[in-house]
Coordinates of N, CA and C in Angstrom, one line a residue:
M57 N 83.7 139.0 95.9 CA 84.0 137.8 95.2 C 83.8 138.0 93.7
M58 N 82.9 138.9 93.3 CA 82.7 139.1 91.8 C 83.9 139.8 91.2
K59 N 84.6 140.6 91.9 CA 85.8 141.3 91.4 C 86.9 140.2 91.1
G60 N 87.0 139.2 92.0 CA 88.0 138.1 91.7 C 87.5 137.3 90.5
A61 N 86.2 137.1 90.3 CA 85.7 136.3 89.2 C 86.0 137.1 87.9
E62 N 86.0 138.4 87.9 CA 86.2 139.1 86.7 C 87.7 139.0 86.3
L63 N 88.6 138.8 87.2 CA 90.0 138.7 86.9 C 90.5 137.2 86.7
W64 N 89.6 136.3 86.9 CA 89.9 134.8 86.7 C 90.3 134.6 85.3
P65 N 91.4 133.9 85.0 CA 92.0 133.8 83.6 C 91.4 132.7 82.8
G66 N 90.5 131.9 83.2 CA 90.0 130.8 82.4 C 88.6 130.4 82.7
I67 N 88.2 129.4 82.0 CA 86.8 128.9 82.2 C 86.6 128.0 83.4
Y68 N 87.7 127.4 83.8 CA 87.6 126.4 84.9 C 87.6 127.2 86.2
N69 N 86.8 126.8 87.2 CA 86.8 127.4 88.5 C 87.4 126.6 89.6
S70 N 87.9 125.4 89.3 CA 88.4 124.5 90.3 C 89.6 123.7 89.7
L71 N 90.5 123.4 90.6 CA 91.7 122.6 90.2 C 92.1 121.6 91.3
S72 N 92.5 120.4 90.9 CA 93.0 119.4 91.9 C 94.3 118.9 91.4
A73 N 95.2 118.6 92.3 CA 96.4 118.0 92.0 C 96.4 116.6 92.6
V74 N 96.7 115.5 91.9 CA 96.7 114.2 92.4 C 98.1 113.6 92.1
V75 N 98.7 113.0 93.2 CA 100.0 112.5 93.0 C 100.0 111.0 93.4
N76 N 100.5 110.2 92.5 CA 100.7 108.7 92.7 C 99.5 108.1 93.4
Y77 N 98.3 108.3 92.7 CA 97.1 107.8 93.3 C 96.3 107.0 92.3
S78 N 95.8 105.9 92.7 CA 94.9 105.0 91.9 C 93.5 105.6 92.0
S79 N 92.8 105.6 90.9 CA 91.5 106.2 90.9 C 90.5 105.1 90.4
P80 N 89.9 104.3 91.3 CA 88.9 103.3 90.8 C 87.8 104.0 90.0
Y81 N 87.1 103.2 89.2 CA 86.1 103.7 88.3 C 85.1 104.5 89.1
H82 N 84.8 105.7 88.6 CA 83.9 106.6 89.3 C 83.3 107.7 88.3
K83 N 82.3 108.3 88.7 CA 81.8 109.5 88.0 C 81.9 110.7 88.9
D84 N 82.3 111.8 88.4 CA 82.5 113.0 89.3 C 81.2 113.6 89.7
Q85 N 81.1 114.2 90.9 CA 79.9 114.8 91.4 C 80.0 116.3 91.3
N86 N 78.9 117.0 91.5 CA 78.9 118.5 91.6 C 79.3 119.1 90.3
R87 N 79.0 118.5 89.2 CA 79.3 119.0 87.9 C 78.1 118.8 87.0
L88 N 78.1 119.4 85.8 CA 77.0 119.2 84.8 C 77.6 118.3 83.7
P89 N 76.8 117.5 83.1 CA 77.3 116.6 82.1 C 77.9 117.3 80.9
Q90 N 77.5 118.5 80.6 CA 78.0 119.2 79.4 C 79.4 119.9 79.7
W91 N 79.8 119.9 81.0 CA 81.1 120.5 81.3 C 82.2 119.5 81.2
F92 N 83.2 119.8 80.4 CA 84.3 118.9 80.2 C 85.4 119.2 81.2
D93 N 86.0 118.2 81.8 CA 87.2 118.3 82.6 C 88.4 118.2 81.7
L94 N 89.5 118.8 82.2 CA 90.7 118.8 81.4 C 91.8 118.2 82.4
V95 N 92.4 117.1 81.9 CA 93.3 116.3 82.8 C 94.7 116.3 82.1
L96 N 95.7 116.7 82.9 CA 97.1 116.6 82.4 C 97.9 115.7 83.3
I97 N 98.7 114.8 82.7 CA 99.5 113.9 83.6 C 100.9 114.1 83.2
V98 N 101.8 114.2 84.2 CA 103.2 114.3 84.0 C 103.9 113.4 85.0
G99 N 105.2 113.1 84.7 CA 106.0 112.3 85.7 C 106.9 111.3 85.0
N100 N 107.4 110.4 85.8 CA 108.3 109.4 85.3 C 107.7 108.1 85.8
Y101 N 107.0 107.3 85.0 CA 106.3 106.1 85.5 C 106.2 105.1 84.4
E102 N 105.8 103.9 84.9 CA 105.6 102.8 83.9 C 104.3 103.1 83.1
A103 N 104.1 102.4 82.1 CA 102.9 102.6 81.2 C 101.6 102.3 82.1
I104 N 100.7 103.3 82.0 CA 99.4 103.1 82.6 C 98.3 103.4 81.6
K105 N 97.1 103.0 81.9 CA 95.9 103.3 81.0 C 94.9 104.1 81.7
F106 N 94.3 105.0 80.9 CA 93.1 105.8 81.4 C 91.9 105.0 80.8
E107 N 91.0 104.6 81.6 CA 89.9 103.7 81.2 C 88.6 104.4 81.3
M108 N 87.7 104.1 80.3 CA 86.3 104.5 80.4 C 85.5 103.2 80.0
P109 N 85.2 102.4 81.1 CA 84.6 101.1 80.8 C 83.2 101.1 80.1
E110 N 82.4 102.2 80.3 CA 81.1 102.2 79.6 C 81.3 102.4 78.1
L111 N 82.4 103.0 77.7 CA 82.7 103.1 76.2 C 83.7 102.0 75.7
K112 N 84.1 101.1 76.7 CA 85.0 100.1 76.4 C 86.3 100.7 75.8
I113 N 86.8 101.8 76.4 CA 88.0 102.4 76.0 C 89.1 102.3 77.1
A114 N 90.3 102.0 76.7 CA 91.5 102.0 77.6 C 92.6 102.6 76.8
C115 N 93.0 103.8 77.1 CA 94.0 104.6 76.4 C 95.3 104.6 77.1
Y116 N 96.4 104.3 76.4 CA 97.7 104.5 76.9 C 97.9 105.9 77.4
Y117 N 98.5 106.2 78.5 CA 98.5 107.5 79.2 C 99.9 107.9 79.5
P118 N 100.7 108.2 78.5 CA 102.1 108.6 78.8 C 102.2 110.0 79.3
P119 N 103.4 110.3 80.0 CA 103.6 111.7 80.5 C 103.4 112.8 79.4
G120 N 102.7 113.8 79.8 CA 102.4 114.9 78.9 C 101.0 114.8 78.2
T121 N 100.3 113.7 78.5 CA 99.0 113.5 77.9 C 98.0 114.5 78.5
V122 N 97.1 115.0 77.7 CA 96.0 115.8 78.1 C 94.7 115.2 77.6
I123 N 93.7 115.0 78.5 CA 92.5 114.4 78.1 C 91.3 115.4 78.5
A124 N 90.4 115.5 77.6 CA 89.2 116.4 77.9 C 88.0 115.5 77.8
F125 N 87.1 115.4 78.8 CA 85.9 114.6 78.7 C 85.0 115.0 79.8
S126 N 83.7 114.6 79.8 CA 82.8 114.9 80.9 C 82.9 113.8 82.0
G127 N 83.6 114.3 83.1 CA 83.8 113.4 84.2 C 82.5 113.0 85.0
Q128 N 81.5 113.8 84.8 CA 80.2 113.6 85.4 C 79.4 112.6 84.6
L129 N 79.6 112.6 83.3 CA 78.8 111.8 82.4 C 79.4 110.4 82.2
L130 N 80.8 110.3 82.1 CA 81.5 109.1 81.8 C 82.2 108.5 83.0
E131 N 82.0 107.3 83.3 CA 82.7 106.6 84.3 C 84.2 106.4 83.8
H132 N 85.1 106.7 84.7 CA 86.5 106.6 84.3 C 87.4 106.2 85.5
G133 N 88.6 105.8 85.2 CA 89.6 105.4 86.3 C 91.0 105.2 85.8
V134 N 91.9 105.2 86.7 CA 93.3 105.0 86.4 C 93.9 104.2 87.5
W135 N 94.7 103.2 87.2 CA 95.2 102.2 88.2 C 96.6 102.6 88.6
H136 N 97.1 102.0 89.6 CA 98.5 102.2 90.1 C 99.5 101.8 89.1
A137 N 100.6 102.5 89.1 CA 101.8 102.2 88.3 C 103.1 102.5 89.0
A138 N 104.1 101.8 88.8 CA 105.4 102.0 89.4 C 106.0 103.4 88.9
G139 N 106.6 104.1 89.8 CA 107.2 105.4 89.4 C 106.4 106.5 90.0
N140 N 106.7 107.7 89.6 CA 106.1 108.9 90.1 C 105.3 109.6 89.0
R141 N 104.0 110.0 89.4 CA 103.2 110.7 88.4 C 102.4 111.7 89.2
S142 N 102.1 112.8 88.5 CA 101.2 113.9 89.0 C 100.2 114.1 88.0
C143 N 99.0 114.3 88.4 CA 97.8 114.6 87.5 C 97.2 115.9 88.0
I144 N 97.1 116.8 87.1 CA 96.4 118.1 87.3 C 95.1 118.1 86.6
V145 N 94.0 118.3 87.4 CA 92.7 118.3 86.8 C 92.0 119.7 87.0
W146 N 91.6 120.2 85.8 CA 90.8 121.5 85.8 C 89.4 121.1 85.6
Y147 N 88.5 121.7 86.4 CA 87.0 121.4 86.2 C 86.2 122.5 86.8
M148 N 84.9 122.4 86.6 CA 83.9 123.4 87.0 C 83.0 122.8 88.1
Q149 N 82.6 123.5 89.1 CA 81.7 123.1 90.1 C 80.4 123.9 90.1
E150 N 79.3 123.3 90.2 CA 78.0 124.0 90.2 C 77.9 125.0 91.3
K151 N 78.4 124.7 92.5 CA 78.3 125.6 93.6 C 79.0 127.0 93.4
V152 N 80.1 126.9 92.7 CA 80.9 128.2 92.4 C 80.0 129.0 91.4
H153 N 79.4 128.4 90.4 CA 78.6 129.1 89.5 C 77.4 129.7 90.2
E154 N 76.8 128.9 91.1 CA 75.6 129.4 91.9 C 76.0 130.6 92.8
A155 N 77.1 130.5 93.5 CA 77.6 131.6 94.4 C 77.8 132.9 93.7
L156 N 78.4 132.8 92.5 CA 78.7 134.0 91.7 C 77.6 134.4 90.7
Q157 N 76.5 133.6 90.8 CA 75.3 133.9 89.9 C 75.8 133.9 88.4
I158 N 76.6 132.9 88.0 CA 77.0 132.8 86.6 C 76.1 131.8 85.9
Q159 N 75.6 132.1 84.8 CA 74.8 131.2 84.0 C 75.5 130.0 83.6
W160 N 74.9 128.9 83.6 CA 75.5 127.6 83.2 C 75.5 127.5 81.7
C161 N 76.5 127.0 81.1 CA 76.5 126.7 79.7 C 75.8 125.5 79.3
N162 N 75.3 125.4 78.1 CA 74.6 124.2 77.7 C 75.5 123.4 76.8
F163 N 74.9 122.2 76.3 CA 75.7 121.4 75.3 C 75.9 122.2 74.1
V164 N 77.1 121.9 73.4 CA 77.4 122.5 72.1 C 76.7 121.7 71.1
H165 N 76.1 122.3 70.1 CA 75.5 121.6 69.0 C 76.1 122.1 67.7
V166 N 76.1 121.2 66.7 CA 76.7 121.5 65.4 C 76.1 122.8 64.8
C167 N 74.9 123.1 65.1 CA 74.2 124.3 64.5 C 74.8 125.6 65.1
H168 N 75.5 125.5 66.3 CA 76.1 126.6 66.9 C 77.5 127.0 66.3
L169 N 78.0 126.1 65.6 CA 79.4 126.3 65.0 C 79.3 127.2 63.7
E170 N 80.2 128.1 63.6 CA 80.3 128.9 62.4 C 81.1 128.1 61.3
H171 N 80.7 128.2 60.1 CA 81.5 127.5 59.0 C 82.4 128.5 58.3

């Protein structure tokens, strides 16, 4: 399995494809709060909103939109819309890191950034 991990082309170890699905408010499990999910939405559909109720944010979510956020830390949801849409979600899972004995990353701090 380690040989496959050495060839893996990105930081995300998991991917989900969601098609024409409403996603009531939720927080994702099996992740760490410092890990950001990457969400891409494509298709032909009526206007919908990506919502984060704890932050009181509702963003228009047109085709081609990419959103990065902590799905474990922030409650989020998307409701049904007429038309066809596909959502591709890249994320990391703790169990994959544990199985491959890969060290978890920590939160990024301003002091870690080079000027």
